Amino acid sequence: MISDSARPRRLRNLKWARDMFRETRVTAENLVYPLFVTPGKKIKKEISSMPGCFHVSADEAAVEAGKCRDLGINALLMFGLPSKKDPLGKEAYDPKGPVPEAVRLIKRSVPELAVITDVCLCEYTSHGHCGVVKKGPGGDFLVDNDSTVELLVKEALVHARAGADLVAPSDMMDNRVGAIRRALDGAGFQQTGILSYAAKYSSAFYGPFREAAESAPQFGDRKTYQMDPANFLEALREVELDIMQGADIVMVKPALAYLDVLRAVKEKFQFPTAAYNVSGEYSMVKLAAQKGLINEKAMVLEILTSIKRAGADMIITYHAKEAAKWSAE
Ligand code: PBG
């Protein structure tokens, strides 16, 4: 053996060499910044469960978009809050809703930024579920797959017409990627892409988001349509189906407790891959930082590096703006 260490000590001791041979680099270009868009004007209200994140009206969303562009971030993901919720989530497919309005504004003011829209009903339904609720055979509630897919298709078309570059279905209904793809193509939106939440687990890490989106289910849980955290092989099947149905990017969500899944998805499919560094992962870091328990900057960069190292090309993270700055320092 000529060298007795995995990284020769002569290189390890030199900063330029550590920089040159570093295997993974997170840059602003890998990051997507999520926004919660609310009806109204000039609104920017901090979300109590997610310090540093805000509910913004469409005009303020455009201001945020400009800031992201200046920081080198290339894409935004938008969630909508309706003015009124109802059982069928009607505002989700209202062309005058906050998300389409913000998409139009951003595409006018910061056209170079990619705009991704979340396609789901849970923020818009009065019961907080991701689809149409019906009584099942045993008298229990059930989210009906096929009637939900019809509404998701309408929502995706509204977003595409407003100018979204990618639509991102996060509901986990079966066959929704294929149905959205066909509808987009049929309406002349061949260039609008699909970022599929392909392997989305039923996770406690979504807690702070549900407060932010006011979307906690009013009864039951999401276990009938989101994945069991114990299942790995099922994730690979979910991803494969979404790729076959026409997804352009596949996502694993959450990120940190599922890095093994992310790694396997990247290795098996070698396809554009995203990971969602979700609200619970964000708020744990923020609250620990507020208490002075951790070095926030170092921890955020370590977390994002681990997600990229595991296989994500695209990382959706509430830390995006700060991380874009820190990673360039
Ligand atoms: C809606 C949706 C959720 C998230 C993204 N889209 C919540 C859920 O499924 O309950 C979670 C995002 C986060 O926690 O940051 N279907």
GROMACS .gro file of C-alpha atoms and ligand atoms in nm:
model
  345
    1MET     CA    1   0.000   0.000   0.000
    2ILE     CA    2   0.135   0.336  -0.100
    3SER     CA    3  -0.124   0.541   0.085
    4ASP     CA    4  -0.260   0.434   0.421
    5SER     CA    5  -0.557   0.669   0.422
    6ALA     CA    6  -0.869   0.706   0.211
    7ARG     CA    7  -0.776   1.063   0.146
    8PRO     CA    8  -0.401   1.115   0.138
    9ARG     CA    9  -0.291   1.332   0.428
   10ARG     CA   10  -0.090   1.561   0.200
   11LEU     CA   11  -0.421   1.659   0.034
   12ARG     CA   12  -0.627   1.661   0.351
   13ASN     CA   13  -0.401   1.921   0.505
   14LEU     CA   14  -0.436   2.169   0.217
   15LYS     CA   15  -0.742   2.386   0.179
   16TRP     CA   16  -0.716   2.410  -0.200
   17ALA     CA   17  -0.703   2.032  -0.222
   18ARG     CA   18  -1.000   1.982   0.009
   19ASP     CA   19  -1.191   2.223  -0.215
   20MET     CA   20  -1.074   2.062  -0.537
   21PHE     CA   21  -1.160   1.705  -0.442
   22ARG     CA   22  -1.487   1.769  -0.261
   23GLU     CA   23  -1.740   1.528  -0.412
   24THR     CA   24  -2.066   1.707  -0.345
   25ARG     CA   25  -2.151   2.074  -0.375
   26VAL     CA   26  -2.482   2.234  -0.303
   27THR     CA   27  -2.537   2.560  -0.487
   28ALA     CA   28  -2.828   2.798  -0.527
   29GLU     CA   29  -2.901   2.630  -0.860
   30ASN     CA   30  -3.006   2.310  -0.682
   31LEU     CA   31  -3.258   2.484  -0.458
   32VAL     CA   32  -3.629   2.552  -0.490
   33TYR     CA   33  -3.796   2.801  -0.255
   34PRO     CA   34  -4.155   2.725  -0.147
   35LEU     CA   35  -4.408   3.006  -0.100
   36PHE     CA   36  -4.753   3.012   0.059
   37VAL     CA   37  -4.973   3.245  -0.140
   38THR     CA   38  -5.278   3.399   0.020
   39PRO     CA   39  -5.560   3.615  -0.124
   40GLY     CA   40  -5.533   3.994  -0.085
   41LYS     CA   41  -5.268   4.258  -0.138
   42LYS     CA   42  -4.955   4.368   0.051
   43ILE     CA   43  -4.977   4.075   0.290
   44LYS     CA   44  -4.665   3.925   0.445
   45LYS     CA   45  -4.741   3.741   0.765
   46GLU     CA   46  -4.500   3.513   0.948
   47ILE     CA   47  -4.610   3.152   0.995
   48SER     CA   48  -4.583   3.076   1.366
   49SER     CA   49  -4.489   2.710   1.321
   50MET     CA   50  -4.219   2.798   1.066
   51PRO     CA   51  -4.015   3.099   1.182
   52GLY     CA   52  -3.875   3.289   0.884
   53CYS     CA   53  -4.151   3.170   0.648
   54PHE     CA   54  -4.447   3.384   0.549
   55HIS     CA   55  -4.793   3.383   0.402
   56VAL     CA   56  -4.769   3.629   0.113
   57SER     CA   57  -5.019   3.781  -0.125
   58ALA     CA   58  -4.951   3.749  -0.499
   59ASP     CA   59  -4.786   4.094  -0.524
   60GLU     CA   60  -4.552   4.009  -0.235
   61ALA     CA   61  -4.485   3.669  -0.393
   62ALA     CA   62  -4.349   3.857  -0.694
   63VAL     CA   63  -4.118   4.054  -0.460
   64GLU     CA   64  -3.995   3.725  -0.311
   65ALA     CA   65  -3.942   3.592  -0.663
   66GLY     CA   66  -3.716   3.885  -0.742
   67LYS     CA   67  -3.512   3.821  -0.426
   68CYS     CA   68  -3.473   3.455  -0.519
   69ARG     CA   69  -3.351   3.546  -0.867
   70ASP     CA   70  -3.096   3.787  -0.720
   71LEU     CA   71  -2.966   3.508  -0.497
   72GLY     CA   72  -2.921   3.269  -0.792
   73ILE     CA   73  -3.221   3.050  -0.711
   74ASN     CA   74  -3.389   2.932  -1.030
   75ALA     CA   75  -3.724   2.799  -0.917
   76LEU     CA   76  -4.016   2.858  -0.682
   77LEU     CA   77  -4.284   2.617  -0.563
   78MET     CA   78  -4.621   2.769  -0.480
   79PHE     CA   79  -4.893   2.658  -0.241
   80GLY     CA   80  -5.225   2.839  -0.226
   81LEU     CA   81  -5.452   2.933   0.060
   82PRO     CA   82  -5.810   2.987  -0.047
   83SER     CA   83  -6.041   3.261   0.081
   84LYS     CA   84  -6.298   2.992   0.162
   85LYS     CA   85  -6.278   2.613   0.195
   86ASP     CA   86  -6.546   2.369   0.079
   87PRO     CA   87  -6.576   1.990   0.047
   88LEU     CA   88  -6.464   1.985  -0.318
   89GLY     CA   89  -6.187   2.243  -0.282
   90LYS     CA   90  -6.331   2.461  -0.557
   91GLU     CA   91  -6.077   2.741  -0.525
   92ALA     CA   92  -5.805   2.495  -0.622
   93TYR     CA   93  -5.922   2.518  -0.983
   94ASP     CA   94  -6.038   2.879  -0.984
   95PRO     CA   95  -5.835   3.073  -1.245
   96LYS     CA   96  -5.867   3.380  -1.021
   97GLY     CA   97  -5.725   3.202  -0.715
   98PRO     CA   98  -5.408   3.325  -0.542
   99VAL     CA   99  -5.176   3.073  -0.710
  100PRO     CA  100  -5.269   3.146  -1.075
  101GLU     CA  101  -5.261   3.515  -0.995
  102ALA     CA  102  -4.912   3.489  -0.843
  103VAL     CA  103  -4.792   3.276  -1.137
  104ARG     CA  104  -4.905   3.543  -1.385
  105LEU     CA  105  -4.742   3.822  -1.186
  106ILE     CA  106  -4.413   3.639  -1.142
  107LYS     CA  107  -4.399   3.531  -1.505
  108ARG     CA  108  -4.440   3.897  -1.600
  109SER     CA  109  -4.192   4.043  -1.352
  110VAL     CA  110  -3.927   3.767  -1.325
  111PRO     CA  111  -3.973   3.559  -1.641
  112GLU     CA  112  -3.643   3.375  -1.606
  113LEU     CA  113  -3.755   3.208  -1.284
  114ALA     CA  114  -3.915   2.863  -1.314
  115VAL     CA  115  -4.252   2.852  -1.146
  116ILE     CA  116  -4.373   2.523  -1.003
  117THR     CA  117  -4.722   2.489  -0.857
  118ASP     CA  118  -4.838   2.238  -0.601
  119VAL     CA  119  -5.138   2.047  -0.733
  120CYS     CA  120  -5.346   1.913  -0.445
  121LEU     CA  121  -5.679   1.975  -0.280
  122CYS     CA  122  -5.594   1.959   0.091
  123GLU     CA  123  -5.530   2.331   0.131
  124TYR     CA  124  -5.868   2.400  -0.030
  125THR     CA  125  -6.102   2.140   0.122
  126SER     CA  126  -6.303   2.203   0.437
  127HIS     CA  127  -6.220   1.851   0.564
  128GLY     CA  128  -5.847   1.891   0.492
  129HIS     CA  129  -5.810   1.573   0.289
  130CYS     CA  130  -5.625   1.568  -0.044
  131GLY     CA  131  -5.933   1.466  -0.244
  132VAL     CA  132  -6.302   1.396  -0.266
  133VAL     CA  133  -6.429   1.226   0.049
  134LYS     CA  134  -6.690   0.953   0.014
  135LYS     CA  135  -6.831   0.688   0.248
  136GLY     CA  136  -6.649   0.359   0.202
  137PRO     CA  137  -6.808   0.011   0.212
  138GLY     CA  138  -6.757  -0.020   0.590
  139GLY     CA  139  -6.915   0.320   0.657
  140ASP     CA  140  -6.570   0.475   0.699
  141PHE     CA  141  -6.467   0.777   0.500
  142LEU     CA  142  -6.259   0.716   0.190
  143VAL     CA  143  -6.080   0.951  -0.045
  144ASP     CA  144  -6.214   0.858  -0.386
  145ASN     CA  145  -5.926   0.816  -0.629
  146ASP     CA  146  -6.085   0.874  -0.969
  147SER     CA  147  -6.311   1.170  -0.892
  148THR     CA  148  -6.013   1.331  -0.718
  149VAL     CA  149  -5.795   1.283  -1.026
  150GLU     CA  150  -6.055   1.470  -1.236
  151LEU     CA  151  -6.030   1.772  -1.006
  152LEU     CA  152  -5.650   1.758  -0.997
  153VAL     CA  153  -5.648   1.763  -1.378
  154LYS     CA  154  -5.863   2.080  -1.372
  155GLU     CA  155  -5.627   2.238  -1.119
  156ALA     CA  156  -5.318   2.149  -1.325
  157LEU     CA  157  -5.477   2.302  -1.638
  158VAL     CA  158  -5.558   2.625  -1.452
  159HIS     CA  159  -5.196   2.649  -1.337
  160ALA     CA  160  -5.061   2.572  -1.685
  161ARG     CA  161  -5.284   2.837  -1.841
  162ALA     CA  162  -5.154   3.090  -1.587
  163GLY     CA  163  -4.801   3.009  -1.707
  164ALA     CA  164  -4.662   2.752  -1.464
  165ASP     CA  165  -4.349   2.580  -1.596
  166LEU     CA  166  -4.408   2.265  -1.394
  167VAL     CA  167  -4.707   2.133  -1.207
  168ALA     CA  168  -4.638   1.923  -0.898
  169PRO     CA  169  -4.910   1.681  -0.792
  170SER     CA  170  -4.865   1.604  -0.421
  171ASP     CA  171  -5.185   1.412  -0.354
  172MET     CA  172  -5.065   1.052  -0.414
  173MET     CA  173  -5.375   0.937  -0.606
  174ASP     CA  174  -5.312   0.656  -0.855
  175ASN     CA  175  -5.278   0.743  -1.224
  176ARG     CA  176  -5.284   1.117  -1.174
  177VAL     CA  177  -4.956   1.178  -1.353
  178GLY     CA  178  -5.080   1.009  -1.673
  179ALA     CA  179  -5.415   1.188  -1.655
  180ILE     CA  180  -5.248   1.528  -1.607
  181ARG     CA  181  -4.999   1.457  -1.888
  182ARG     CA  182  -5.277   1.369  -2.134
  183ALA     CA  183  -5.483   1.675  -2.038
  184LEU     CA  184  -5.184   1.910  -2.070
  185ASP     CA  185  -5.093   1.769  -2.411
  186GLY     CA  186  -5.455   1.785  -2.525
  187ALA     CA  187  -5.480   2.151  -2.429
  188GLY     CA  188  -5.159   2.249  -2.608
  189PHE     CA  189  -4.933   2.253  -2.301
  190GLN     CA  190  -4.678   2.000  -2.424
  191GLN     CA  191  -4.404   2.215  -2.274
  192THR     CA  192  -4.549   2.221  -1.923
  193GLY     CA  193  -4.368   1.961  -1.716
  194ILE     CA  194  -4.467   1.741  -1.426
  195LEU     CA  195  -4.272   1.722  -1.102
  196SER     CA  196  -4.429   1.422  -0.937
  197TYR     CA  197  -4.436   1.367  -0.562
  198ALA     CA  198  -4.373   1.003  -0.649
  199ALA     CA  199  -4.273   0.857  -0.314
  200LYS     CA  200  -4.453   1.064  -0.056
  201TYR     CA  201  -4.467   0.913   0.289
  202SER     CA  202  -4.735   0.961   0.551
  203SER     CA  203  -4.511   1.160   0.781
  204ALA     CA  204  -4.514   1.339   1.115
  205PHE     CA  205  -4.260   1.578   0.961
  206TYR     CA  206  -4.543   1.762   0.780
  207GLY     CA  207  -4.683   1.897   1.110
  208PRO     CA  208  -4.571   2.261   1.079
  209PHE     CA  209  -4.681   2.275   0.712
  210ARG     CA  210  -5.031   2.172   0.806
  211GLU     CA  211  -5.049   2.470   1.036
  212ALA     CA  212  -4.907   2.691   0.760
  213ALA     CA  213  -5.155   2.562   0.501
  214GLU     CA  214  -5.437   2.513   0.752
  215SER     CA  215  -5.469   2.168   0.599
  216ALA     CA  216  -5.468   1.922   0.889
  217PRO     CA  217  -5.734   1.657   0.817
  218GLN     CA  218  -6.046   1.722   1.026
  219PHE     CA  219  -6.098   1.347   1.071
  220GLY     CA  220  -5.892   1.037   1.000
  221ASP     CA  221  -5.542   1.063   0.854
  222ARG     CA  222  -5.367   1.037   0.519
  223LYS     CA  223  -5.252   0.677   0.559
  224THR     CA  224  -5.489   0.548   0.292
  225TYR     CA  225  -5.316   0.745   0.019
  226GLN     CA  226  -4.969   0.836   0.149
  227MET     CA  227  -4.699   0.575   0.190
  228ASP     CA  228  -4.613   0.374   0.500
  229PRO     CA  229  -4.269   0.489   0.630
  230ALA     CA  230  -4.174   0.123   0.664
  231ASN     CA  231  -4.194   0.054   0.291
  232PHE     CA  232  -3.897   0.081   0.059
  233LEU     CA  233  -3.979  -0.145  -0.236
  234GLU     CA  234  -4.318   0.020  -0.273
  235ALA     CA  235  -4.140   0.354  -0.323
  236LEU     CA  236  -3.950   0.210  -0.618
  237ARG     CA  237  -4.276   0.090  -0.772
  238GLU     CA  238  -4.438   0.431  -0.718
  239VAL     CA  239  -4.148   0.603  -0.889
  240GLU     CA  240  -4.147   0.361  -1.181
  241LEU     CA  241  -4.520   0.411  -1.242
  242ASP     CA  242  -4.485   0.789  -1.239
  243ILE     CA  243  -4.195   0.779  -1.485
  244MET     CA  244  -4.397   0.552  -1.713
  245GLN     CA  245  -4.692   0.792  -1.694
  246GLY     CA  246  -4.481   1.086  -1.805
  247ALA     CA  247  -4.328   1.253  -1.497
  248ASP     CA  248  -4.031   1.477  -1.584
  249ILE     CA  249  -3.889   1.479  -1.233
  250VAL     CA  250  -3.961   1.235  -0.949
  251MET     CA  251  -3.958   1.334  -0.585
  252VAL     CA  252  -3.894   1.161  -0.257
  253LYS     CA  253  -4.054   1.325   0.046
  254PRO     CA  254  -3.963   1.388   0.326
  255ALA     CA  255  -3.588   1.396   0.270
  256LEU     CA  256  -3.388   1.324   0.584
  257ALA     CA  257  -3.560   1.015   0.719
  258TYR     CA  258  -3.571   0.874   0.363
  259LEU     CA  259  -3.218   0.924   0.228
  260ASP     CA  260  -3.192   0.551   0.163
  261VAL     CA  261  -3.499   0.570  -0.061
  262LEU     CA  262  -3.358   0.873  -0.239
  263ARG     CA  263  -3.029   0.699  -0.305
  264ALA     CA  264  -3.201   0.389  -0.440
  265VAL     CA  265  -3.432   0.591  -0.665
  266LYS     CA  266  -3.136   0.777  -0.815
  267GLU     CA  267  -2.935   0.461  -0.870
  268LYS     CA  268  -3.217   0.253  -1.011
  269PHE     CA  269  -3.380   0.506  -1.247
  270GLN     CA  270  -3.098   0.757  -1.313
  271PHE     CA  271  -3.371   1.012  -1.370
  272PRO     CA  272  -3.404   1.379  -1.267
  273THR     CA  273  -3.465   1.347  -0.894
  274ALA     CA  274  -3.598   1.587  -0.633
  275ALA     CA  275  -3.618   1.572  -0.256
  276TYR     CA  276  -3.838   1.778  -0.027
  277ASN     CA  277  -3.668   1.903   0.289
  278VAL     CA  278  -4.006   1.940   0.462
  279SER     CA  279  -4.149   2.173   0.723
  280GLY     CA  280  -4.071   1.953   1.025
  281GLU     CA  281  -3.709   1.920   0.916
  282TYR     CA  282  -3.694   2.298   0.877
  283SER     CA  283  -3.863   2.393   1.203
  284MET     CA  284  -3.650   2.156   1.413
  285VAL     CA  285  -3.340   2.337   1.291
  286LYS     CA  286  -3.492   2.685   1.332
  287LEU     CA  287  -3.614   2.625   1.687
  288ALA     CA  288  -3.288   2.465   1.795
  289ALA     CA  289  -3.102   2.763   1.646
  290GLN     CA  290  -3.329   3.009   1.830
  291LYS     CA  291  -3.236   2.831   2.153
  292GLY     CA  292  -2.869   2.862   2.068
  293LEU     CA  293  -2.819   2.484   2.064
  294ILE     CA  294  -2.666   2.451   1.720
  295ASN     CA  295  -2.471   2.637   1.454
  296GLU     CA  296  -2.755   2.696   1.209
  297LYS     CA  297  -2.551   2.777   0.902
  298ALA     CA  298  -2.326   2.473   0.939
  299MET     CA  299  -2.621   2.247   1.011
  300VAL     CA  300  -2.827   2.365   0.715
  301LEU     CA  301  -2.536   2.323   0.475
  302GLU     CA  302  -2.462   1.976   0.616
  303ILE     CA  303  -2.826   1.872   0.578
  304LEU     CA  304  -2.855   2.000   0.221
  305THR     CA  305  -2.523   1.839   0.129
  306SER     CA  306  -2.646   1.505   0.263
  307ILE     CA  307  -2.962   1.529   0.054
  308LYS     CA  308  -2.765   1.605  -0.260
  309ARG     CA  309  -2.508   1.335  -0.182
  310ALA     CA  310  -2.791   1.083  -0.147
  311GLY     CA  311  -2.908   1.157  -0.501
  312ALA     CA  312  -3.120   1.472  -0.525
  313ASP     CA  313  -3.053   1.710  -0.812
  314MET     CA  314  -3.330   1.941  -0.694
  315ILE     CA  315  -3.388   2.023  -0.327
  316ILE     CA  316  -3.706   2.195  -0.218
  317THR     CA  317  -3.625   2.374   0.104
  318TYR     CA  318  -3.754   2.658   0.320
  319HIS     CA  319  -3.385   2.733   0.391
  320ALA     CA  320  -3.330   2.812   0.020
  321LYS     CA  321  -3.265   3.187   0.044
  322GLU     CA  322  -3.027   3.164   0.339
  323ALA     CA  323  -2.858   2.855   0.200
  324ALA     CA  324  -2.806   3.024  -0.138
  325LYS     CA  325  -2.612   3.296   0.043
  326TRP     CA  326  -2.421   3.064   0.273
  327SER     CA  327  -2.319   2.818   0.004
  328ALA     CA  328  -2.164   3.100  -0.197
  329GLU     CA  329  -1.952   3.233   0.094
  330PBG     C1  330  -5.014   1.864   0.042
  330PBG     C2  331  -4.874   1.878   0.083
  330PBG     C3  332  -4.817   1.856   0.209
  330PBG     C4  333  -4.685   1.898   0.198
  330PBG     C5  334  -4.665   1.938   0.067
  330PBG     N1  335  -4.782   1.924  -0.002
  330PBG     C6  336  -4.874   1.816   0.338
  330PBG     C7  337  -4.938   1.688   0.357
  330PBG     O1  338  -4.936   1.597   0.275
  330PBG     O2  339  -5.001   1.679   0.463
  330PBG     C8  340  -4.586   1.897   0.311
  330PBG     C9  341  -4.477   1.996   0.298
  330PBG    C10  342  -4.400   2.020   0.422
  330PBG     O3  343  -4.422   1.960   0.528
  330PBG     O4  344  -4.310   2.105   0.413
  330PBG     N2  345  -5.055   1.744  -0.007
   0.00000   0.00000   0.00000
